[in-house]
PDB file of C-alpha atoms in Angstrom:
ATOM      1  CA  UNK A   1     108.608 103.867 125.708  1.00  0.00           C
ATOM      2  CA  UNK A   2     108.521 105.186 129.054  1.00  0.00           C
ATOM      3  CA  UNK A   3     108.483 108.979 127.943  1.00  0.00           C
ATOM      4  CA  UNK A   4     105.002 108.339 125.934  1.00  0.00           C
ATOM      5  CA  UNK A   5     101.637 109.056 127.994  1.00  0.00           C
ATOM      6  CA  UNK A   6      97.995 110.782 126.889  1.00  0.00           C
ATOM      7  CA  UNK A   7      95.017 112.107 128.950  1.00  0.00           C
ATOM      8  CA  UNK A   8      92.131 110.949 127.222  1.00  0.00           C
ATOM      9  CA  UNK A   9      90.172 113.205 129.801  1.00  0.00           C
ATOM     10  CA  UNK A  10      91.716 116.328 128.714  1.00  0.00           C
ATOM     11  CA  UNK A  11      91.130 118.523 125.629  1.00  0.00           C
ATOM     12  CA  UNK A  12      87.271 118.569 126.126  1.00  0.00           C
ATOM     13  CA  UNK A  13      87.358 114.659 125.492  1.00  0.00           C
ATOM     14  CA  UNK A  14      89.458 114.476 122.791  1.00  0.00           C
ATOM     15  CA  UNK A  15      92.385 114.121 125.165  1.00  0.00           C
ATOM     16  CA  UNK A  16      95.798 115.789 125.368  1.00  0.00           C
ATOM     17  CA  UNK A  17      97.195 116.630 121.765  1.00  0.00           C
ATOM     18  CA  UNK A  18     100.685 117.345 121.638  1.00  0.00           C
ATOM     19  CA  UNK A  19     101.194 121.349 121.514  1.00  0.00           C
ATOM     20  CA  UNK A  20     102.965 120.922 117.988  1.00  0.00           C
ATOM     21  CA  UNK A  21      99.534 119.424 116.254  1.00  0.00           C
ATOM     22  CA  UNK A  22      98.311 122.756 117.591  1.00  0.00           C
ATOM     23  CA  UNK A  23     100.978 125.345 115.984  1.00  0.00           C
ATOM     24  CA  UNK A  24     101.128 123.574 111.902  1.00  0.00           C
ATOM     25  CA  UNK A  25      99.483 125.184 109.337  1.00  0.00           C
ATOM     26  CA  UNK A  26      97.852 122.271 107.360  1.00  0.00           C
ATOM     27  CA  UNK A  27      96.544 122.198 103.826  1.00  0.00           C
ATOM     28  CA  UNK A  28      93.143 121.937 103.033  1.00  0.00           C
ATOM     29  CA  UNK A  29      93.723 117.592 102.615  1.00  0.00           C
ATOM     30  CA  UNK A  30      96.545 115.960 103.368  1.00  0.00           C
ATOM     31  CA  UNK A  31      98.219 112.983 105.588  1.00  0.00           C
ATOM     32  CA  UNK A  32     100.388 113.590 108.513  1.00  0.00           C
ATOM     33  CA  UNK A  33     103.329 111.148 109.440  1.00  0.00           C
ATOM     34  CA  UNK A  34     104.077 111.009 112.939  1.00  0.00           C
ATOM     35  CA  UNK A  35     107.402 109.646 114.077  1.00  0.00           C
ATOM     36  CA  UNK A  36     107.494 108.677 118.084  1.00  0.00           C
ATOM     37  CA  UNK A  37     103.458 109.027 117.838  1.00  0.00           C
ATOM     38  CA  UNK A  38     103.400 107.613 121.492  1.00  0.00           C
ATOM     39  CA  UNK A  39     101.029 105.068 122.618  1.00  0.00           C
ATOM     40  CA  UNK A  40      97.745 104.577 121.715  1.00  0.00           C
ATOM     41  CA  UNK A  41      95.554 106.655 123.621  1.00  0.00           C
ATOM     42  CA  UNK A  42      97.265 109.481 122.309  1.00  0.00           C
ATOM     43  CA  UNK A  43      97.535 108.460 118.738  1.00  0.00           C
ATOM     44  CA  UNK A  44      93.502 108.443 118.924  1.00  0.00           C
ATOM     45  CA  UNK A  45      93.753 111.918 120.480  1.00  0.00           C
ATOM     46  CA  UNK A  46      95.939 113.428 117.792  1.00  0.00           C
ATOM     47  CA  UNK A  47      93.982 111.688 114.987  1.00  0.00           C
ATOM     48  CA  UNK A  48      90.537 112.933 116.255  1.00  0.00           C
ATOM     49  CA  UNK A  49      91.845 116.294 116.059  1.00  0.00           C
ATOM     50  CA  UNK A  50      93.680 115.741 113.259  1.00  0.00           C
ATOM     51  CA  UNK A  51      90.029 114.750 111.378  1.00  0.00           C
ATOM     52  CA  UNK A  52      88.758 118.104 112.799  1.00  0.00           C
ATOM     53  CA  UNK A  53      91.482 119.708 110.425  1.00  0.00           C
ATOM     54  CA  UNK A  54      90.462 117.519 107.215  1.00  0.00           C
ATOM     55  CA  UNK A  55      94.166 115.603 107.580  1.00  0.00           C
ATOM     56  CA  UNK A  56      94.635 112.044 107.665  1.00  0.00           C
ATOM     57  CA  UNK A  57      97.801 110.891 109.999  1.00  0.00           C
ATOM     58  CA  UNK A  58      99.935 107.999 110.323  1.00  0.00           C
ATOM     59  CA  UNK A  59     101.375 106.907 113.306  1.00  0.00           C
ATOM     60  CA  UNK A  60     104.638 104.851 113.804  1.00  0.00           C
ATOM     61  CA  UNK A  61     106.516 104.102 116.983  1.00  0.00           C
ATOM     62  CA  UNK A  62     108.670 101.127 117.490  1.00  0.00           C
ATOM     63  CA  UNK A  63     108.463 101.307 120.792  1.00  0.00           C
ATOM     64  CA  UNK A  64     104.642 102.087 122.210  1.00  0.00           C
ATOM     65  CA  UNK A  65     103.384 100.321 118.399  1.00  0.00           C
ATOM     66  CA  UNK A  66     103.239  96.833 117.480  1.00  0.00           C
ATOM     67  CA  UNK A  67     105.116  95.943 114.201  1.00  0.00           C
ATOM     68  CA  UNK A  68     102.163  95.044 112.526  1.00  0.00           C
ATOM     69  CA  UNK A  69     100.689  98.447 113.244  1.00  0.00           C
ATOM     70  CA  UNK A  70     104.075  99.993 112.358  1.00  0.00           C
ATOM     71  CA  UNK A  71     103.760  98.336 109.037  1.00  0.00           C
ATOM     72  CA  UNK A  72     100.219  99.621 108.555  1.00  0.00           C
ATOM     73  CA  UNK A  73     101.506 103.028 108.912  1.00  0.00           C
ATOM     74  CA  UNK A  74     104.535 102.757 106.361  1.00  0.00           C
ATOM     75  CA  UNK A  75     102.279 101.616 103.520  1.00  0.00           C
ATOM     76  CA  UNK A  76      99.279 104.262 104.638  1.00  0.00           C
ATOM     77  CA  UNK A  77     102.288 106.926 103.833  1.00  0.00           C
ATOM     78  CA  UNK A  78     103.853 104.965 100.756  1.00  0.00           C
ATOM     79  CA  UNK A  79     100.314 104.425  99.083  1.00  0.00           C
ATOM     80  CA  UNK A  80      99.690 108.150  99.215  1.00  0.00           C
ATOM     81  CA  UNK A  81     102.914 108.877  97.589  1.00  0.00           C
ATOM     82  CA  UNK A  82     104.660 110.149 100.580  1.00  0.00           C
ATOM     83  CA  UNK A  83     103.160 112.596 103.727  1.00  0.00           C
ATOM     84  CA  UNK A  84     102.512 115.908 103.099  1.00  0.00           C
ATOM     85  CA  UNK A  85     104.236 116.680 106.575  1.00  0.00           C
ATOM     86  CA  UNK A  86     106.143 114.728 109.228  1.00  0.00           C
ATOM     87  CA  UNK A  87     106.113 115.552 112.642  1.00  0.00           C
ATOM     88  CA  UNK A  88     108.218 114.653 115.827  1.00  0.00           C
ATOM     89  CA  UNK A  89     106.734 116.096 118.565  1.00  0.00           C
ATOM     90  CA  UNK A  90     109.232 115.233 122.099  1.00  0.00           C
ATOM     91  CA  UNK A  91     111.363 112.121 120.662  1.00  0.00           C
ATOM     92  CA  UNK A  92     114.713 113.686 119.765  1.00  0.00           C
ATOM     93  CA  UNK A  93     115.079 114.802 123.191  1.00  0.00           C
ATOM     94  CA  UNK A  94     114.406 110.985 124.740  1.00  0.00           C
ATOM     95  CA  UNK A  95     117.353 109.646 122.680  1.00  0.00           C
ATOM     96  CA  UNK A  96     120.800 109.841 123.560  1.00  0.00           C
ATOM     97  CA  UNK A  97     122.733 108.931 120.804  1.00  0.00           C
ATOM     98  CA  UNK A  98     123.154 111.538 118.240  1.00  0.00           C
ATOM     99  CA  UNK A  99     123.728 108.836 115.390  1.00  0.00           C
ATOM    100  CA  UNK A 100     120.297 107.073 116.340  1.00  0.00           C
ATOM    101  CA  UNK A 101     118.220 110.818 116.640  1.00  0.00           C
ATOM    102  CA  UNK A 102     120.170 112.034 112.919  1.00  0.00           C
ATOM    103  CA  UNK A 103     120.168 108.279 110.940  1.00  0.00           C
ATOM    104  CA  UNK A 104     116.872 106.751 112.284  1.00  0.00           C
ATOM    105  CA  UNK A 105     114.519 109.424 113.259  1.00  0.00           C
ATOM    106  CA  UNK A 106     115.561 112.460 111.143  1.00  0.00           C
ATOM    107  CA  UNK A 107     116.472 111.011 108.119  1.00  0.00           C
ATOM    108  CA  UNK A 108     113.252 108.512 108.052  1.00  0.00           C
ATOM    109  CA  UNK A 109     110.908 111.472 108.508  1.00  0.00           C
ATOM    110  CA  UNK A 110     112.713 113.109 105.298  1.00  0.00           C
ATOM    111  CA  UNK A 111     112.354 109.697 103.204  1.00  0.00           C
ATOM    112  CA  UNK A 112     108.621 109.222 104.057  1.00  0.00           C
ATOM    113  CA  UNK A 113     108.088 113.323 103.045  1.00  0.00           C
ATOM    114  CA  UNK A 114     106.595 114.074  99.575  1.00  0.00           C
ATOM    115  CA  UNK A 115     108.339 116.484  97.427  1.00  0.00           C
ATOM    116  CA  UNK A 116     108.030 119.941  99.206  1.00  0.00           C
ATOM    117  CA  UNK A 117     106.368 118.608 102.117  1.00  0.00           C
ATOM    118  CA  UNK A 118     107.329 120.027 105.760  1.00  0.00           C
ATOM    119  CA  UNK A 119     108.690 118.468 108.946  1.00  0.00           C
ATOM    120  CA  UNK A 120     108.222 119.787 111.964  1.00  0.00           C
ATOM    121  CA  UNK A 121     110.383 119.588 114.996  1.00  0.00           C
ATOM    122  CA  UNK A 122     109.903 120.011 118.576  1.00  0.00           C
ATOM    123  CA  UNK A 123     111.247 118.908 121.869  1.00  0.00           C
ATOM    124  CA  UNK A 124     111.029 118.887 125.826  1.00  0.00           C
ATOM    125  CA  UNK A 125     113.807 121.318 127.037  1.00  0.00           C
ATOM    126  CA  UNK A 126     113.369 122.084 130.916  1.00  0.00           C
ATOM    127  CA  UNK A 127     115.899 125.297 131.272  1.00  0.00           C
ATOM    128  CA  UNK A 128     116.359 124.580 135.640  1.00  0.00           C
ATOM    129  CA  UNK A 129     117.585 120.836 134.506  1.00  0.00           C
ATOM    130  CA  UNK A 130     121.232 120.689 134.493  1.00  0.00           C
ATOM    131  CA  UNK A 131     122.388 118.770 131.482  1.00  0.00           C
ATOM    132  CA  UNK A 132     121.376 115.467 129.979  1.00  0.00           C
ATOM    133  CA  UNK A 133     121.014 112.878 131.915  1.00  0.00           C
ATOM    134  CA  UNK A 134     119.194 109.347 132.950  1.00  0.00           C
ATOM    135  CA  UNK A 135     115.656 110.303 134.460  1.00  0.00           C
ATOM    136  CA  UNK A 136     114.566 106.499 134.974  1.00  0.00           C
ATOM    137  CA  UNK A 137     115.033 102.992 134.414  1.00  0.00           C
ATOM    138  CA  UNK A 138     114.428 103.141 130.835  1.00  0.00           C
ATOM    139  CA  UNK A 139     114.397 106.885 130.626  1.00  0.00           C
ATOM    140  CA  UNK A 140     116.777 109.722 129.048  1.00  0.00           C
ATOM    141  CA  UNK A 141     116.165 113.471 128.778  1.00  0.00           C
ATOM    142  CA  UNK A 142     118.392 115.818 127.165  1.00  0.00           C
ATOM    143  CA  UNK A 143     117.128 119.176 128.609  1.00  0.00           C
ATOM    144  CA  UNK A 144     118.130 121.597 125.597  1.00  0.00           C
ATOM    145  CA  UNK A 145     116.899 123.987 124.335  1.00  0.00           C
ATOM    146  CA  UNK A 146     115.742 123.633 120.825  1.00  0.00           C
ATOM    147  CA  UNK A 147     117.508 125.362 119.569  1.00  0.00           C
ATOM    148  CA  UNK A 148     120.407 122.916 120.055  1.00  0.00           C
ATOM    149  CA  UNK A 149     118.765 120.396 117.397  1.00  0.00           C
ATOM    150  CA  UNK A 150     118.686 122.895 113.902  1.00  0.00           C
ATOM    151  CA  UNK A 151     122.195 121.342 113.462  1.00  0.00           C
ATOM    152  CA  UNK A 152     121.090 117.746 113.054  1.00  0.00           C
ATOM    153  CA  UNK A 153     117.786 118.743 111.289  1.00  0.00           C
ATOM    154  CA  UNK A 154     120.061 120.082 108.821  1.00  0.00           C
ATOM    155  CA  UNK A 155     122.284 117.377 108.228  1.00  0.00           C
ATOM    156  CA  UNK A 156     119.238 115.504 106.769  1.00  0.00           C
ATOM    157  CA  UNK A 157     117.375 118.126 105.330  1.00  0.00           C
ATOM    158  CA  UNK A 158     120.616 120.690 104.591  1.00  0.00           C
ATOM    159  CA  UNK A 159     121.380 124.274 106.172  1.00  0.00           C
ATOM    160  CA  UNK A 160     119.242 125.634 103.427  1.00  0.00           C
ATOM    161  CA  UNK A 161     116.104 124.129 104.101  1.00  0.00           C
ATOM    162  CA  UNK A 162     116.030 124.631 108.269  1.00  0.00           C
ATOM    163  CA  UNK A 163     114.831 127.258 110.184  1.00  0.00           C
ATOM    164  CA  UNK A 164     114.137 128.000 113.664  1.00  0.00           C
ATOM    165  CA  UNK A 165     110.553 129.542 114.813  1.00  0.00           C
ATOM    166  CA  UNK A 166     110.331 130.140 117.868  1.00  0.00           C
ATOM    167  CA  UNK A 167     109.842 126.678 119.554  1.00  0.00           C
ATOM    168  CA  UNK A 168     110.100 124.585 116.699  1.00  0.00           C
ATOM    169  CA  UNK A 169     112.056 123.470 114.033  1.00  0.00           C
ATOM    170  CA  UNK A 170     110.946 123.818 109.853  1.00  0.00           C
ATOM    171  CA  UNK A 171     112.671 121.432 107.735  1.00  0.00           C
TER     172      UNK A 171
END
């Protein structure tokens, strides 16, 4: 929870949007599912921008979301059949355990896809950071590169169906 933050003054208003929103190519319609969506202020800012695009989003987070609006989430994505793309924009690098980052997060965000929809992958890799280690009371970093990730990506998704470009990850 710690790791999640937004500037609501930044972006000409609309606030910081993580840089991922920025580099997908979206379809003319469609409904984004955000896993680790942060807290709220910047689940406004990626939804505003999100509208510009024509692309509804979803937004679940157990830790910086209440359950309720969790839930709300879940059945926005289940009553459209599935999200047209899932994003994780910074979460995989905040958890530790490989288990929780490949069975919860990864493997989720490939159950709530439609058929041939796209997940995209990034993460917070600081290259003068040595190693992964505790930044906080309730705060872990990783500091790799992303590169280090395609390997659990694929264990969901399969070897097949991953690629790396350039700072993110295509599943």
């Amino acid at each position: 929870a710690e790791t999640a933050n937004g500037n609501a003054k930044a972006n000409g208003g609309l606030g910081r949007v993580p840089a991922l929103f920025t580099k997908i190519k979206y379809p003319a319609k469609g409904l984004v599912f955000d896993y680790g969506c942060g807290k709220e202020s910047t689940v406004q800012q990626i939804t505003n921008y999100l509208k510009s695009q024509n692309i509804d989003y979803a937004g679940y987070d157990k830790f910086n979301r209440s359950a309720s609006e969790n839930s709300e989430a879940l059945k926005k994505v289940r009553a459209a059949g599935g999200a047209d793309i899932a994003t994780s924009a910074n979460v995989l690098n905040v958890i530790k355990e490989k288990d929780v980052r490949v069975n919860e997060v990864i493997r989720n965000m490939y159950k709530l896809l439609k058929s041939g929809g796209v997940a995209y992958f990034d993460v917070y890799s600081d290259k003068k950071k040595e190693g992964p280690k505790q930044t906080g009371k309730d705060k872990w970093q990783e500091f790799r590169g992303i590169d280090t990730y395609v390997d659990e990506v694929a264990e969901i998704f399969g070897k097949d169906n991953v690629q790396l470009k350039g700072s993110i990850i295509i599943a």
